[in-house]
Coordinates of C-alpha atoms in Angstrom, one line a residue:
L1389 CA 50.2 36.7 60.3
L1390 CA 49.5 37.9 63.8
D1391 CA 48.8 35.3 66.4
T1392 CA 45.4 36.6 67.9
R1393 CA 44.9 33.7 70.4
V1394 CA 44.7 34.7 74.0
Y1395 CA 47.0 32.8 76.3
P1396 CA 46.5 32.5 80.1
R1397 CA 48.9 34.6 82.1
P1398 CA 51.5 32.6 84.0
C1399 CA 51.5 32.6 87.7
T1400 CA 54.3 34.7 89.0
A1401 CA 55.4 35.1 92.6
A1402 CA 53.7 38.5 92.8
G1403 CA 50.4 37.1 91.4
E1404 CA 50.4 33.8 93.2
R1405 CA 47.5 34.7 95.5
A1406 CA 45.4 35.8 92.6
C1407 CA 46.2 32.5 90.7
I1408 CA 45.2 30.5 93.8
R1409 CA 41.9 32.5 94.0
R1410 CA 41.2 31.8 90.3
A1411 CA 41.8 28.0 90.7
P1412 CA 38.5 26.1 90.5
A1413 CA 37.5 24.1 93.6
R1414 CA 37.3 20.4 93.3
S1415 CA 33.8 19.4 92.6
S1416 CA 32.1 16.6 94.5
L1417 CA 31.5 14.9 91.2
V1418 CA 35.2 14.8 90.4
S1419 CA 35.8 13.4 93.9
L1420 CA 33.2 10.7 93.3
R1421 CA 34.9 9.8 90.0
G1422 CA 38.1 9.0 91.9
G1423 CA 39.9 12.4 91.7
E1424 CA 41.0 14.6 88.9
A1425 CA 43.5 12.0 87.6
A1426 CA 40.5 9.7 86.9
V1427 CA 39.0 12.2 84.5
P1428 CA 41.5 12.9 81.7
A1429 CA 41.3 16.1 79.7
G1430 CA 39.2 15.9 76.6
G1431 CA 36.8 13.1 77.8
S1432 CA 37.2 9.4 78.3
G1433 CA 40.9 9.2 77.3
G1434 CA 42.2 5.9 78.6
E1435 CA 39.2 5.1 80.8
S1436 CA 37.8 1.6 80.7
F1437 CA 34.3 1.1 79.4
I1438 CA 33.0 0.5 82.9
A1439 CA 34.6 3.7 84.2
Q1440 CA 33.0 5.7 81.3
Q1441 CA 29.6 4.3 82.1
W1442 CA 30.1 5.0 85.8
N1443 CA 31.0 8.6 85.0
R1444 CA 28.0 9.0 82.8
Y1445 CA 25.8 7.7 85.6
L1446 CA 27.3 10.2 88.1
T1447 CA 26.8 13.0 85.7
A1448 CA 23.1 11.9 85.2
L1449 CA 22.7 11.8 89.0
T1450 CA 23.9 15.4 89.2
D1451 CA 22.0 16.8 86.2
R1452 CA 18.8 14.7 86.4
P1453 CA 18.7 13.1 89.8
I1454 CA 15.0 11.9 90.0
P1455 CA 14.7 10.4 86.4
T1456 CA 18.1 8.7 86.9
K1457 CA 17.0 7.2 90.3
M1458 CA 13.7 6.1 88.7
A1459 CA 15.5 4.4 85.9
S1460 CA 17.8 2.6 88.4
A1461 CA 14.7 1.5 90.4
A1462 CA 13.1 0.1 87.3
V1463 CA 16.1 -2.1 86.5
L1464 CA 16.7 -3.3 90.0
S1465 CA 13.1 -3.9 91.0
G1466 CA 12.5 -5.8 87.8
L1467 CA 15.6 -7.9 88.5
G1468 CA 14.2 -8.5 92.0
D1469 CA 10.8 -9.7 90.7
L1470 CA 12.5 -12.0 88.2
I1471 CA 14.5 -13.6 91.0
A1472 CA 11.3 -13.8 93.1
Q1473 CA 9.4 -15.5 90.3
Y1474 CA 12.2 -18.0 89.8
I1475 CA 12.3 -18.8 93.5
E1476 CA 8.5 -19.3 93.5
G1477 CA 8.8 -21.6 90.5
A1478 CA 7.1 -19.4 88.0
G1479 CA 8.9 -21.2 85.2
A1480 CA 6.5 -24.1 85.6
T1481 CA 3.4 -21.9 85.2
G1482 CA 4.8 -19.2 82.9
F1483 CA 6.2 -15.8 83.5
A1484 CA 3.8 -13.4 85.2
M1485 CA 4.2 -10.3 83.1
K1486 CA 1.4 -8.2 84.8
R1487 CA 3.0 -8.8 88.2
F1488 CA 6.4 -7.8 86.8
I1489 CA 5.1 -4.6 85.3
V1490 CA 3.1 -3.6 88.4
L1491 CA 6.1 -4.0 90.8
V1492 CA 8.4 -2.0 88.4
A1493 CA 5.7 0.7 88.1
V1494 CA 5.3 1.0 91.9
N1495 CA 9.0 1.3 92.4
V1496 CA 9.4 3.9 89.6
I1497 CA 6.4 6.0 90.3
Y1498 CA 6.3 5.7 94.1
I1499 CA 9.4 4.3 95.8
A1500 CA 12.3 6.1 94.0
P1501 CA 10.8 9.7 94.1
L1502 CA 9.7 9.2 97.7
L1503 CA 13.2 8.0 98.8
H1504 CA 14.8 10.9 97.0
C1505 CA 12.5 13.3 99.0
W1506 CA 13.0 11.5 102.3
Y1507 CA 16.8 11.4 102.0
G1508 CA 16.9 15.1 101.1
L1509 CA 14.7 16.0 104.1
F1510 CA 16.7 13.9 106.5
E1511 CA 19.9 15.5 105.3
R1512 CA 18.5 19.0 105.9
I1513 CA 17.2 18.1 109.3
V1514 CA 20.4 16.4 110.5
H1515 CA 23.0 18.7 109.0
K1516 CA 21.2 22.1 108.9
M1517 CA 18.7 22.0 111.7
M1518 CA 20.5 19.8 114.2
K1519 CA 23.9 21.1 113.1
L1520 CA 25.5 17.7 113.1
K1521 CA 28.6 17.4 110.9
E1522 CA 28.5 14.8 108.1
G1523 CA 30.5 11.7 108.7
T1524 CA 30.2 11.8 112.5
W1525 CA 28.5 8.9 114.4
K1526 CA 25.8 11.3 115.7
A1527 CA 24.9 12.3 112.2
T1528 CA 25.0 8.8 110.9
L1529 CA 22.8 7.3 113.7
S1530 CA 20.4 10.2 113.4
L1531 CA 20.0 9.6 109.7
L1532 CA 19.5 5.9 110.4
C1533 CA 16.9 6.5 113.1
F1534 CA 14.9 8.9 110.8
D1535 CA 15.2 6.3 107.9
Q1536 CA 14.1 3.2 109.9
L1537 CA 11.6 4.8 112.3
L1538 CA 9.9 7.3 110.0
N1539 CA 10.7 6.4 106.4
A1540 CA 10.3 2.6 106.6
P1541 CA 6.9 2.4 108.4
T1542 CA 5.3 5.0 106.2
T1543 CA 6.8 3.9 102.9
I1544 CA 5.8 0.2 103.5
A1545 CA 2.3 1.2 104.4
G1546 CA 2.1 3.3 101.3
F1547 CA 3.6 0.5 99.2
F1548 CA 0.7 -1.9 99.9
T1549 CA -1.7 0.9 99.1
V1550 CA 0.0 1.9 95.8
F1551 CA 0.5 -1.7 94.9
A1552 CA -3.2 -2.5 95.3
I1553 CA -4.1 0.6 93.1
A1554 CA -1.6 -0.4 90.5
N1555 CA -2.9 -4.0 90.4
T1556 CA -6.5 -2.6 90.0
V1557 CA -5.4 -0.4 87.1
A1558 CA -3.5 -3.4 85.5
D1559 CA -6.7 -5.5 85.9
A1560 CA -8.8 -2.8 84.3
V1561 CA -6.4 -2.6 81.3
T1562 CA -6.6 -6.4 80.8
G1563 CA -10.4 -6.4 80.9
V1564 CA -11.1 -7.4 84.6
P1565 CA -14.1 -5.4 85.9
F1566 CA -13.5 -2.9 88.6
A1567 CA -15.1 -4.1 91.9
G1568 CA -15.4 -0.6 93.3
F1569 CA -13.5 1.6 95.7
G1570 CA -15.0 -0.1 98.7
A1571 CA -13.6 -3.4 97.6
L1572 CA -10.2 -1.8 96.9
A1573 CA -10.1 -0.2 100.4
D1574 CA -11.0 -3.6 102.0
S1575 CA -8.3 -5.3 100.0
V1576 CA -5.7 -2.7 101.1
M1577 CA -6.8 -2.9 104.8
G1578 CA -6.8 -6.7 104.7
K1579 CA -3.3 -6.8 103.3
L1580 CA -2.1 -4.3 105.9
R1581 CA -3.6 -6.3 108.8
V1582 CA -2.1 -9.5 107.6
E1583 CA 1.3 -8.4 106.2
Y1584 CA 2.3 -5.0 107.5
V1585 CA 3.9 -5.9 110.8
G1586 CA 5.8 -8.8 109.4
A1587 CA 7.0 -6.8 106.4
L1588 CA 8.2 -4.0 108.7
I1589 CA 10.1 -6.4 110.9
T1590 CA 11.7 -8.0 107.8
N1591 CA 12.6 -4.6 106.6
W1592 CA 14.6 -3.9 109.7
Q1593 CA 16.3 -7.3 109.4
V1594 CA 17.3 -6.5 105.8
W1595 CA 18.0 -2.8 106.0
V1596 CA 19.5 -1.6 109.3
L1597 CA 23.1 -2.7 108.7
P1598 CA 23.2 -1.7 105.0
Q1599 CA 21.7 1.7 105.8
L1600 CA 24.2 2.2 108.6
F1601 CA 26.9 1.7 106.0
N1602 CA 25.0 3.9 103.5
F1603 CA 24.8 6.9 105.8
A1604 CA 28.3 6.4 107.2
V1605 CA 30.3 5.9 104.0
V1606 CA 28.3 6.5 100.8
P1607 CA 28.2 10.1 99.4
S1608 CA 24.7 11.6 99.6
Q1609 CA 24.4 11.7 95.8
L1610 CA 24.7 7.9 95.6
R1611 CA 22.6 6.9 98.6
V1612 CA 19.4 6.1 96.7
G1613 CA 21.6 4.1 94.1
F1614 CA 23.2 2.1 96.9
A1615 CA 19.8 1.5 98.5
N1616 CA 18.5 0.3 95.1
I1617 CA 21.3 -2.3 95.0
V1618 CA 20.4 -3.6 98.4
A1619 CA 16.8 -3.4 97.4
I1620 CA 17.4 -6.3 94.9
V1621 CA 17.2 -8.5 98.0
W1622 CA 14.4 -6.5 99.5
N1623 CA 12.4 -6.5 96.2
V1624 CA 12.6 -10.3 96.1
I1625 CA 11.1 -10.4 99.6
L1626 CA 8.5 -7.6 99.0
S1627 CA 7.4 -9.2 95.6
I1628 CA 6.7 -12.5 97.3
I1629 CA 4.9 -10.8 100.2
A1630 CA 2.8 -8.5 98.0
N1631 CA 1.8 -11.3 95.6
R1632 CA 0.9 -14.1 98.0

């Protein structure tokens, strides 16, 4: 029988340049996984369970970035509210399921997609419009300024608005009569007057140093994920502020 398989041509001295040109470039995903040696041929190979799940997460971030970030936000914001309810002593009065669902919904529907868009916009402004090279201190500080002076004030204001709307929807589902759009607007404005400035200052206290690390060290694909981890602490604070 004839062997009809096609074998790759070996690189010879004469064809060395052509072989180099055919060699695939290292992808950012492979780099994030720890290099080519960390991704054995044929799949998981000798990887640990944690390494396999980490690689799946990175693949999902590349293939489906927004749904993956929304799922991460759901898990971490839910954990934040669980901790907040424990701190407030919810165990004595029972677990507040509606509060838990509302905070998770706000993070999934509002926070995660908005952060994805903000980070993408800031990357384009800093690296393409301002021509600042990634990894330099000018680029890092520029990203931090955009994040804390533009993203934080608008996102927190929007949070109180979306949170009030989500609470109203949850009340309607559970049979609480809708008081009207005027009452809803008054509730949002009252919350902003009382809580907004304090929440913004607390945001800067919690976020400035982690975001400096985020923009300086963490690859752009993972920045929302890193922010979500830090947001466990922030969600505890925000859950207490939003529900008091």
